[in-house]
Amino acid sequence: FISKKTNEILLDDEVTENIANIFEKEGADCWFTGDTQKFLGKKYKSENYEKLSDIVEVWFDSGSTHAYVLEKRKDLKWPASMYLEGSDQHRGWFHSSLLESCGTRGRAPFDSILSHGFVVDGKGLKMSKSLGNIISPEDILKKYGADILRIWVAASDYAEDLRIDYSILEQHAESYRKIRNTFRYILGNLNDKFEKVDFDEIDISKLPELEQFMLHKIYNLNLNFEKNFKTYNFHALYKELLNFCTVDLSAFYFDIRKDTLYCDTLDSSKRKSTIVFLNILIEILLKWFAPILSFTTEEIYLLLKININKSIHLENFSTIPSQWNNRDLKDKWNELIKIREICNSSIELKRAAKEIGSSLEANLIINLNEKMIKFT
């Protein structure tokens, strides 16, 4: 109601309660046909007030949720750190919340917004019963387990619609097996016994160059990890972690050090350095993958008894010392890796031609120019 004399809105709890009781008995539509005096009650005269028939914007309730959720609960804070919803809410909840809060509080009710696309099938089509292309999370969990589903989420670029079908899930399952094999290799060579290494106390100059180079890669990968994590760029984060496991570790470091681990004596300095690095590696890897592979990392964490925490999800991410960063060593080893790749390609050509059976039968002759010699 608006006063015809002052043009002010009538705010009276008694009148509001009376209207609510009438609505409960007759329904809200009676507002448009009912007698004005009946709604005002005996306290006010109908000739002094105009009954408004305007309808509150349907998004107003959702737009004002911050007021009766965040401000009314002691365990929450206003403004929200983030509003998270689908891309359709740019003109919906995000918009109505922004307008309502700016009008009543003078600022947005959130510090940030993150919007995502929608789940579609492998061809990009909307899921529907008529098309028979719906995949339920329960079916995925039964066939693949929770961590495969979590990998699909992490690997998907949520800025666009998220495609899913069983062929896509199978690809992620294969990636998961590669990651799990990386952990299995480390656990096998540590004999399931973890020894905590103080990252700040270790003198990395006493480690072989290969281990120093790998620590350098870990340092730089961690920089990208932190940047991607803070900006919610999870698909890039996961891709880099997967490449590190498959390319830098399995195809490179593990391949080089397997002879040391399998053939050197237990007290050899090179083997001891390798074990030290593996202890460093598994702690960092577990923490990197914990937000994605929640169950796999928890299983390994409890097996190794890495810390006093009951769960890996109570741990903080590792702080990587800046002294692990070594650009000169990076330049040197990048050149060596190029030479290694050329050698491996040449060996494969000889094997394909059946001139040799194993790479161990190859006698390599490497010619280096002056620029390359300085790296050796």
PDB file of N, CA and C in Angstrom, residues 187-240:
ATOM      1  N   LEU A 187      56.613 -46.337  -5.307  1.00  0.00           N
ATOM      2  CA  LEU A 187      56.371 -47.145  -4.114  1.00  0.00           C
ATOM      3  C   LEU A 187      57.182 -48.427  -4.133  1.00  0.00           C
ATOM      4  N   GLY A 188      57.265 -49.052  -5.309  1.00  0.00           N
ATOM      5  CA  GLY A 188      58.024 -50.290  -5.422  1.00  0.00           C
ATOM      6  C   GLY A 188      59.491 -50.094  -5.114  1.00  0.00           C
ATOM      7  N   ASN A 189      60.060 -48.997  -5.581  1.00  0.00           N
ATOM      8  CA  ASN A 189      61.482 -48.752  -5.352  1.00  0.00           C
ATOM      9  C   ASN A 189      61.771 -48.206  -3.960  1.00  0.00           C
ATOM     10  N   LEU A 190      60.755 -47.643  -3.313  1.00  0.00           N
ATOM     11  CA  LEU A 190      60.913 -47.237  -1.911  1.00  0.00           C
ATOM     12  C   LEU A 190      60.568 -48.373  -0.963  1.00  0.00           C
ATOM     13  N   ASN A 191      60.094 -49.475  -1.537  1.00  0.00           N
ATOM     14  CA  ASN A 191      59.665 -50.622  -0.739  1.00  0.00           C
ATOM     15  C   ASN A 191      58.568 -50.207   0.249  1.00  0.00           C
ATOM     16  N   ASP A 192      57.706 -49.303  -0.198  1.00  0.00           N
ATOM     17  CA  ASP A 192      56.587 -48.788   0.599  1.00  0.00           C
ATOM     18  C   ASP A 192      57.035 -48.110   1.890  1.00  0.00           C
ATOM     19  N   LYS A 193      58.294 -47.679   1.943  1.00  0.00           N
ATOM     20  CA  LYS A 193      58.820 -47.025   3.151  1.00  0.00           C
ATOM     21  C   LYS A 193      59.226 -45.591   2.808  1.00  0.00           C
ATOM     22  N   PHE A 194      58.499 -44.657   3.395  1.00  0.00           N
ATOM     23  CA  PHE A 194      58.750 -43.244   3.127  1.00  0.00           C
ATOM     24  C   PHE A 194      59.657 -42.651   4.189  1.00  0.00           C
ATOM     25  N   GLU A 195      60.653 -41.895   3.757  1.00  0.00           N
ATOM     26  CA  GLU A 195      61.532 -41.173   4.674  1.00  0.00           C
ATOM     27  C   GLU A 195      61.436 -39.686   4.363  1.00  0.00           C
ATOM     28  N   LYS A 196      60.941 -38.938   5.331  1.00  0.00           N
ATOM     29  CA  LYS A 196      60.728 -37.503   5.146  1.00  0.00           C
ATOM     30  C   LYS A 196      62.044 -36.787   4.862  1.00  0.00           C
ATOM     31  N   VAL A 197      62.041 -35.941   3.819  1.00  0.00           N
ATOM     32  CA  VAL A 197      63.212 -35.144   3.457  1.00  0.00           C
ATOM     33  C   VAL A 197      62.885 -33.677   3.708  1.00  0.00           C
ATOM     34  N   ASP A 198      63.745 -32.991   4.461  1.00  0.00           N
ATOM     35  CA  ASP A 198      63.570 -31.560   4.703  1.00  0.00           C
ATOM     36  C   ASP A 198      64.035 -30.805   3.465  1.00  0.00           C
ATOM     37  N   PHE A 199      63.097 -30.219   2.750  1.00  0.00           N
ATOM     38  CA  PHE A 199      63.425 -29.567   1.482  1.00  0.00           C
ATOM     39  C   PHE A 199      64.431 -28.432   1.657  1.00  0.00           C
ATOM     40  N   ASP A 200      64.352 -27.725   2.774  1.00  0.00           N
ATOM     41  CA  ASP A 200      65.239 -26.576   2.987  1.00  0.00           C
ATOM     42  C   ASP A 200      66.629 -26.986   3.459  1.00  0.00           C
ATOM     43  N   GLU A 201      66.728 -28.157   4.055  1.00  0.00           N
ATOM     44  CA  GLU A 201      68.008 -28.580   4.631  1.00  0.00           C
ATOM     45  C   GLU A 201      68.863 -29.387   3.660  1.00  0.00           C
ATOM     46  N   ILE A 202      68.242 -30.012   2.691  1.00  0.00           N
ATOM     47  CA  ILE A 202      69.002 -30.868   1.781  1.00  0.00           C
ATOM     48  C   ILE A 202      69.954 -30.038   0.915  1.00  0.00           C
ATOM     49  N   ASP A 203      71.199 -30.507   0.807  1.00  0.00           N
ATOM     50  CA  ASP A 203      72.206 -29.850  -0.038  1.00  0.00           C
ATOM     51  C   ASP A 203      72.109 -30.463  -1.433  1.00  0.00           C
ATOM     52  N   ILE A 204      71.381 -29.793  -2.319  1.00  0.00           N
ATOM     53  CA  ILE A 204      71.136 -30.386  -3.631  1.00  0.00           C
ATOM     54  C   ILE A 204      72.393 -30.410  -4.495  1.00  0.00           C
ATOM     55  N   SER A 205      73.408 -29.621  -4.129  1.00  0.00           N
ATOM     56  CA  SER A 205      74.655 -29.625  -4.910  1.00  0.00           C
ATOM     57  C   SER A 205      75.368 -30.967  -4.811  1.00  0.00           C
ATOM     58  N   LYS A 206      75.028 -31.750  -3.775  1.00  0.00           N
ATOM     59  CA  LYS A 206      75.645 -33.066  -3.607  1.00  0.00           C
ATOM     60  C   LYS A 206      74.896 -34.149  -4.386  1.00  0.00           C
ATOM     61  N   LEU A 207      73.764 -33.790  -4.947  1.00  0.00           N
ATOM     62  CA  LEU A 207      73.009 -34.745  -5.757  1.00  0.00           C
ATOM     63  C   LEU A 207      73.561 -34.761  -7.174  1.00  0.00           C
ATOM     64  N   PRO A 208      73.407 -35.882  -7.884  1.00  0.00           N
ATOM     65  CA  PRO A 208      73.813 -35.922  -9.296  1.00  0.00           C
ATOM     66  C   PRO A 208      73.053 -34.874 -10.109  1.00  0.00           C
ATOM     67  N   GLU A 209      73.626 -34.495 -11.247  1.00  0.00           N
ATOM     68  CA  GLU A 209      73.005 -33.456 -12.077  1.00  0.00           C
ATOM     69  C   GLU A 209      71.593 -33.814 -12.515  1.00  0.00           C
ATOM     70  N   LEU A 210      71.373 -35.087 -12.783  1.00  0.00           N
ATOM     71  CA  LEU A 210      70.047 -35.495 -13.243  1.00  0.00           C
ATOM     72  C   LEU A 210      68.992 -35.175 -12.187  1.00  0.00           C
ATOM     73  N   GLU A 211      69.282 -35.485 -10.934  1.00  0.00           N
ATOM     74  CA  GLU A 211      68.340 -35.197  -9.850  1.00  0.00           C
ATOM     75  C   GLU A 211      68.175 -33.684  -9.668  1.00  0.00           C
ATOM     76  N   GLN A 212      69.262 -32.942  -9.810  1.00  0.00           N
ATOM     77  CA  GLN A 212      69.170 -31.481  -9.717  1.00  0.00           C
ATOM     78  C   GLN A 212      68.277 -30.925 -10.832  1.00  0.00           C
ATOM     79  N   PHE A 213      68.421 -31.492 -12.009  1.00  0.00           N
ATOM     80  CA  PHE A 213      67.599 -31.061 -13.144  1.00  0.00           C
ATOM     81  C   PHE A 213      66.125 -31.362 -12.891  1.00  0.00           C
ATOM     82  N   MET A 214      65.838 -32.523 -12.321  1.00  0.00           N
ATOM     83  CA  MET A 214      64.450 -32.883 -12.037  1.00  0.00           C
ATOM     84  C   MET A 214      63.862 -31.996 -10.933  1.00  0.00           C
ATOM     85  N   LEU A 215      64.678 -31.617  -9.960  1.00  0.00           N
ATOM     86  CA  LEU A 215      64.205 -30.689  -8.928  1.00  0.00           C
ATOM     87  C   LEU A 215      63.891 -29.321  -9.537  1.00  0.00           C
ATOM     88  N   HIS A 216      64.709 -28.930 -10.512  1.00  0.00           N
ATOM     89  CA  HIS A 216      64.432 -27.684 -11.232  1.00  0.00           C
ATOM     90  C   HIS A 216      63.077 -27.767 -11.938  1.00  0.00           C
ATOM     91  N   LYS A 217      62.783 -28.892 -12.561  1.00  0.00           N
ATOM     92  CA  LYS A 217      61.502 -29.060 -13.257  1.00  0.00           C
ATOM     93  C   LYS A 217      60.346 -29.034 -12.258  1.00  0.00           C
ATOM     94  N   ILE A 218      60.556 -29.635 -11.096  1.00  0.00           N
ATOM     95  CA  ILE A 218      59.522 -29.618 -10.057  1.00  0.00           C
ATOM     96  C   ILE A 218      59.256 -28.192  -9.594  1.00  0.00           C
ATOM     97  N   TYR A 219      60.323 -27.427  -9.411  1.00  0.00           N
ATOM     98  CA  TYR A 219      60.177 -26.032  -8.972  1.00  0.00           C
ATOM     99  C   TYR A 219      59.311 -25.245  -9.954  1.00  0.00           C
ATOM    100  N   ASN A 220      59.606 -25.351 -11.222  1.00  0.00           N
ATOM    101  CA  ASN A 220      58.871 -24.587 -12.233  1.00  0.00           C
ATOM    102  C   ASN A 220      57.463 -25.118 -12.453  1.00  0.00           C
ATOM    103  N   LEU A 221      57.307 -26.430 -12.346  1.00  0.00           N
ATOM    104  CA  LEU A 221      55.964 -26.993 -12.453  1.00  0.00           C
ATOM    105  C   LEU A 221      55.105 -26.520 -11.287  1.00  0.00           C
ATOM    106  N   ASN A 222      55.712 -26.405 -10.114  1.00  0.00           N
ATOM    107  CA  ASN A 222      54.962 -25.943  -8.945  1.00  0.00           C
ATOM    108  C   ASN A 222      54.511 -24.493  -9.102  1.00  0.00           C
ATOM    109  N   LEU A 223      55.333 -23.671  -9.755  1.00  0.00           N
ATOM    110  CA  LEU A 223      54.919 -22.289 -10.029  1.00  0.00           C
ATOM    111  C   LEU A 223      53.655 -22.271 -10.881  1.00  0.00           C
ATOM    112  N   ASN A 224      53.638 -23.102 -11.919  1.00  0.00           N
ATOM    113  CA  ASN A 224      52.451 -23.184 -12.782  1.00  0.00           C
ATOM    114  C   ASN A 224      51.266 -23.768 -12.032  1.00  0.00           C
ATOM    115  N   PHE A 225      51.548 -24.757 -11.184  1.00  0.00           N
ATOM    116  CA  PHE A 225      50.488 -25.382 -10.387  1.00  0.00           C
ATOM    117  C   PHE A 225      49.799 -24.338  -9.512  1.00  0.00           C
ATOM    118  N   GLU A 226      50.589 -23.553  -8.800  1.00  0.00           N
ATOM    119  CA  GLU A 226      50.020 -22.541  -7.905  1.00  0.00           C
ATOM    120  C   GLU A 226      49.237 -21.490  -8.686  1.00  0.00           C
ATOM    121  N   LYS A 227      49.787 -21.067  -9.830  1.00  0.00           N
ATOM    122  CA  LYS A 227      49.101 -20.064 -10.649  1.00  0.00           C
ATOM    123  C   LYS A 227      47.775 -20.603 -11.170  1.00  0.00           C
ATOM    124  N   ASN A 228      47.789 -21.820 -11.701  1.00  0.00           N
ATOM    125  CA  ASN A 228      46.566 -22.412 -12.247  1.00  0.00           C
ATOM    126  C   ASN A 228      45.543 -22.694 -11.157  1.00  0.00           C
ATOM    127  N   PHE A 229      46.022 -23.084  -9.984  1.00  0.00           N
ATOM    128  CA  PHE A 229      45.105 -23.389  -8.886  1.00  0.00           C
ATOM    129  C   PHE A 229      44.404 -22.120  -8.407  1.00  0.00           C
ATOM    130  N   LYS A 230      45.148 -21.035  -8.307  1.00  0.00           N
ATOM    131  CA  LYS A 230      44.570 -19.776  -7.828  1.00  0.00           C
ATOM    132  C   LYS A 230      43.587 -19.180  -8.830  1.00  0.00           C
ATOM    133  N   THR A 231      43.785 -19.467 -10.107  1.00  0.00           N
ATOM    134  CA  THR A 231      42.899 -18.928 -11.148  1.00  0.00           C
ATOM    135  C   THR A 231      41.866 -19.962 -11.606  1.00  0.00           C
ATOM    136  N   TYR A 232      41.762 -21.084 -10.886  1.00  0.00           N
ATOM    137  CA  TYR A 232      40.778 -22.128 -11.179  1.00  0.00           C
ATOM    138  C   TYR A 232      40.946 -22.710 -12.581  1.00  0.00           C
ATOM    139  N   ASN A 233      42.179 -22.698 -13.055  1.00  0.00           N
ATOM    140  CA  ASN A 233      42.478 -23.224 -14.394  1.00  0.00           C
ATOM    141  C   ASN A 233      42.852 -24.700 -14.265  1.00  0.00           C
ATOM    142  N   PHE A 234      41.881 -25.500 -13.833  1.00  0.00           N
ATOM    143  CA  PHE A 234      42.163 -26.875 -13.443  1.00  0.00           C
ATOM    144  C   PHE A 234      42.533 -27.774 -14.618  1.00  0.00           C
ATOM    145  N   HIS A 235      41.958 -27.530 -15.792  1.00  0.00           N
ATOM    146  CA  HIS A 235      42.266 -28.409 -16.919  1.00  0.00           C
ATOM    147  C   HIS A 235      43.719 -28.246 -17.356  1.00  0.00           C
ATOM    148  N   ALA A 236      44.257 -27.026 -17.292  1.00  0.00           N
ATOM    149  CA  ALA A 236      45.668 -26.812 -17.619  1.00  0.00           C
ATOM    150  C   ALA A 236      46.554 -27.409 -16.537  1.00  0.00           C
ATOM    151  N   LEU A 237      46.131 -27.267 -15.297  1.00  0.00           N
ATOM    152  CA  LEU A 237      46.868 -27.834 -14.164  1.00  0.00           C
ATOM    153  C   LEU A 237      46.993 -29.343 -14.307  1.00  0.00           C
ATOM    154  N   TYR A 238      45.861 -30.002 -14.583  1.00  0.00           N
ATOM    155  CA  TYR A 238      45.874 -31.459 -14.707  1.00  0.00           C
ATOM    156  C   TYR A 238      46.715 -31.912 -15.893  1.00  0.00           C
ATOM    157  N   LYS A 239      46.606 -31.217 -17.008  1.00  0.00           N
ATOM    158  CA  LYS A 239      47.371 -31.589 -18.202  1.00  0.00           C
ATOM    159  C   LYS A 239      48.869 -31.546 -17.928  1.00  0.00           C
ATOM    160  N   GLU A 240      49.328 -30.523 -17.205  1.00  0.00           N
ATOM    161  CA  GLU A 240      50.753 -30.408 -16.900  1.00  0.00           C
ATOM    162  C   GLU A 240      51.204 -31.514 -15.951  1.00  0.00           C
TER     163      GLU A 240
END
